[in-house]
Amino acid sequence: MKVYQTKEIRNLALIGGSKSGKTTLAESMAFEGGTITRRGSIDDKNTVSDYREIEIERKNSVVASLLYSEIGDRKINVIDCPGFVDYCGETATALSVVDAAILVVNAQSGVEVGTDVAWRNTSKNGVPTVFAINQLDGEKANFEDTVKELTETYGEKVTVVQYPVNVGTDFNAVIDLVLQKMIMLPKGNGKAEEVAIPDSEKERAAAYYKILVEASAAGADDLMEKYFETEDLTIEDMRRGIKLGLASRSIFPVMCCSAKENQGVRRLLEFLGNNVTSPDERNGRNTTEGVNVKVNASEPFSAFVFKTTREQHLGEMSFMKIMTGEITEGMDITNSRNSNKERISQLFAVVGKNRVKIEKACAGDLVATIKLKDAKTNDTLTSLKNTNVVYEPIVFPSPIYSTAIKAVNSADDEKLGMVLHEMHTEDQTLIIEYSKELKQLIVKGMGEFHINTMKWYLNTVHKIQVELFAPKIPYRETITKSAEAMYRHKKQSGGAGQFGEVHLLIEPYYEGMPAQTKYPVRATDTYPLQWGGKLVYNNCIVGGAIDARFQPAILKGVMEKMEEGPLTGSYARDIVVNVYDGKMHPVDSNELAFKLAGRNAFKEAFKNAGPKILEPIYDIEVMMPAERMGDVMTDLQGRRAIVVGMDSDGSFQIIKARVPLAEMNRYSTALSSITSGRGTYSMKFAEYTQVPADIQTELLKAYETEQKDEE
Ligand SMILES: Nc1nc2c(ncn2[C@@H]2O[C@H](COP(=O)(O)OP(=O)(O)OP(=O)(O)O)[C@@H](O)[C@H]2O)c(=O)[nH]1
Ligand SMILES: [Mg+2]
């Protein structure tokens, strides 16, 4: 294979609604670009892109696949992303390394949930976007309605560059306004043919052309001026305007195809090759020090690892975008994260499941290698001369769905932990945490479907049967008023006895509070707690009632009870402890005795200090189509939410609210059903607040029952 130079490379992501035809289009692109010789199909389960067992079984994409096509002297790299919103981490990956997106829209169903999500991702990342209206051969295809919906939803910058002469089973030609030709598109693998626009289409073509010219004028100031003066542009100017406007997102060209029948695909590739910028022309990638590095072939080698996968028979495969310089087989490189030296043993151009061995690749290219000892997603690889570069990581969406997980057979526990860890390295939107506090292994993901995919892998590939259940809520305990207590720990059994007596006063802690004056404080220490909040420990002992050497033991006893709060065993927080009196025994007093006395005195005082259970509150932002706002609001109110603001984004409304975590179990599934899949949300921890009295009673009861069960 030829070594492609930076200027000859184009990097694109195929994104869009689930089942709009991205993988089928990727297949036809690979076929047209000569990298496969036979077109597979989703129904025959033999595409190069959806080759993983789960993808074949489910007939949808789960993992983004890299493919490429060779068209003329260009190499067009395409990342085929899954459309299902739970796999949005894959889209985030792709959009962070490409220069444009092909947003595939199914002409049989118009704008869908996934279209919206994909669109928002391109706007958020500022990625130039071309719409490919697919499935024009489908019986229910409607081009005009689809375009109307697109312009209504995404604005007038959505501009027709091609339109189909007929749609449905008769789909066999498009009018291409850039070429000013009609392109005859035979179904299957026949060659497209350009002919003059027939008289019957001239009027329609002229109407669309007028809109295209006006839209392309927005691509550059001089074109705009020219257009204002003459209300027209030459074809060359219009073409220049499209290219510039695409890059600056002032035009979103609409192209036509049938991926399944391989109609319009070659022209789409040519259009992309001609109009999408080469990797060196766009913004580069920032380093962690904020320096923007542009793709550049003449610098020493550096690359960004954007994905790792585990491939059958090959092991771990690392996908990288070469940012600067070039990479060659056998090259020695360094991983900036850990300064590990690595050797590039083999280098591949990738077409889904197929790999083509290459010896060299240049800046801008997307390639893969295998057998790196320790390269992970987001790592920077450099040549030995360039080791101080570290590229900024991909920002993945935060997981919104949590579940507790355990192996059905406890003998699998260790393996489960290991496999989950491996899965996280391949999919960073899957987060694994062992919660010491809850004593549960927690998995967080992008939704119930995402978690089910994880379960499928565990069951089918790794043969681990698992159980999923709702995670416990990390409650906290605190007090609302002052209280005093004393405790005497006394034990006389046989030989040496134990004796310690502690008197203490506890108070609710708040920032900037004055010290109590009843018992003058002789020494004070503030302990920020790992689980949030503080413990202030005041030594107020006078006259040597308790030796200073026993203070650490008393503190330890208090801390132990803070770790396992007196009400429900949850962590306690925000308390001031004043130890003001006590007694010692000349022989029997020791650390253990004072620890137990401290612990029990604290527990006693806590009970009388207006103890309260606190629950975690999250800030959530829910986005939904305006017409579903009422239903979303009603549902949120049923979850004890407090609405704090509202906003809008196009035809979408945003509700900002504060909701107790305890009410958010399976929210993504509920929201999806209320909004027919069109709602999305994000959530972030805000604070701990007291639970309402009825809920406190319920929790206390539940804890009591749990304790009894354990006895
Ligand atoms: N009639 C028709 N069907 C198509 C076309 N493109 C795709 N399909 C069918 O639509 C279904 C989904 O196609 P895919 O290529 O898997 O769609 P996708 O967008 O990759 O789906 P996800 O990856 O799951 O989001 C399959 O049954 C395809 O055969 C097309 O151009 N015309
Ligand atoms: Mg797919």
PDB file of N, CA and C and ligand atoms in Angstrom, residues 22-23 50 60-61 80-82, ligand 2:
ATOM      1  N   LYS A  22     -25.173   3.306   9.056  1.00  0.00           N
ATOM      2  CA  LYS A  22     -23.763   3.710   9.092  1.00  0.00           C
ATOM      3  C   LYS A  22     -22.825   2.567   8.735  1.00  0.00           C
ATOM      4  N   THR A  23     -23.094   1.401   9.334  1.00  0.00           N
ATOM      5  CA  THR A  23     -22.196   0.276   9.088  1.00  0.00           C
ATOM      6  C   THR A  23     -22.325  -0.199   7.647  1.00  0.00           C
ATOM      7  N   ASP A  50     -19.008  -4.541  11.668  1.00  0.00           N
ATOM      8  CA  ASP A  50     -19.692  -5.191  12.799  1.00  0.00           C
ATOM      9  C   ASP A  50     -19.279  -6.662  12.857  1.00  0.00           C
ATOM     10  N   ASN A  60     -26.357  -4.919  15.576  1.00  0.00           N
ATOM     11  CA  ASN A  60     -26.071  -3.485  15.652  1.00  0.00           C
ATOM     12  C   ASN A  60     -24.643  -3.263  16.158  1.00  0.00           C
ATOM     13  N   SER A  61     -24.117  -2.078  15.871  1.00  0.00           N
ATOM     14  CA  SER A  61     -22.736  -1.796  16.274  1.00  0.00           C
ATOM     15  C   SER A  61     -22.673  -1.532  17.766  1.00  0.00           C
ATOM     16  N   ASP A  80     -16.590   4.122  12.053  1.00  0.00           N
ATOM     17  CA  ASP A  80     -18.023   3.784  12.081  1.00  0.00           C
ATOM     18  C   ASP A  80     -18.452   3.650  13.545  1.00  0.00           C
ATOM     19  N   CYS A  81     -19.276   4.593  14.001  1.00  0.00           N
ATOM     20  CA  CYS A  81     -19.669   4.608  15.422  1.00  0.00           C
ATOM     21  C   CYS A  81     -21.019   3.926  15.621  1.00  0.00           C
ATOM     22  N   PRO A  82     -21.220   3.316  16.776  1.00  0.00           N
ATOM     23  CA  PRO A  82     -22.547   2.782  17.066  1.00  0.00           C
ATOM     24  C   PRO A  82     -23.528   3.937  17.247  1.00  0.00           C
TER      25      PRO A  82
HETATM   26 MG    MG B   2     -23.465   0.239  12.855  1.00  0.00          MG
END
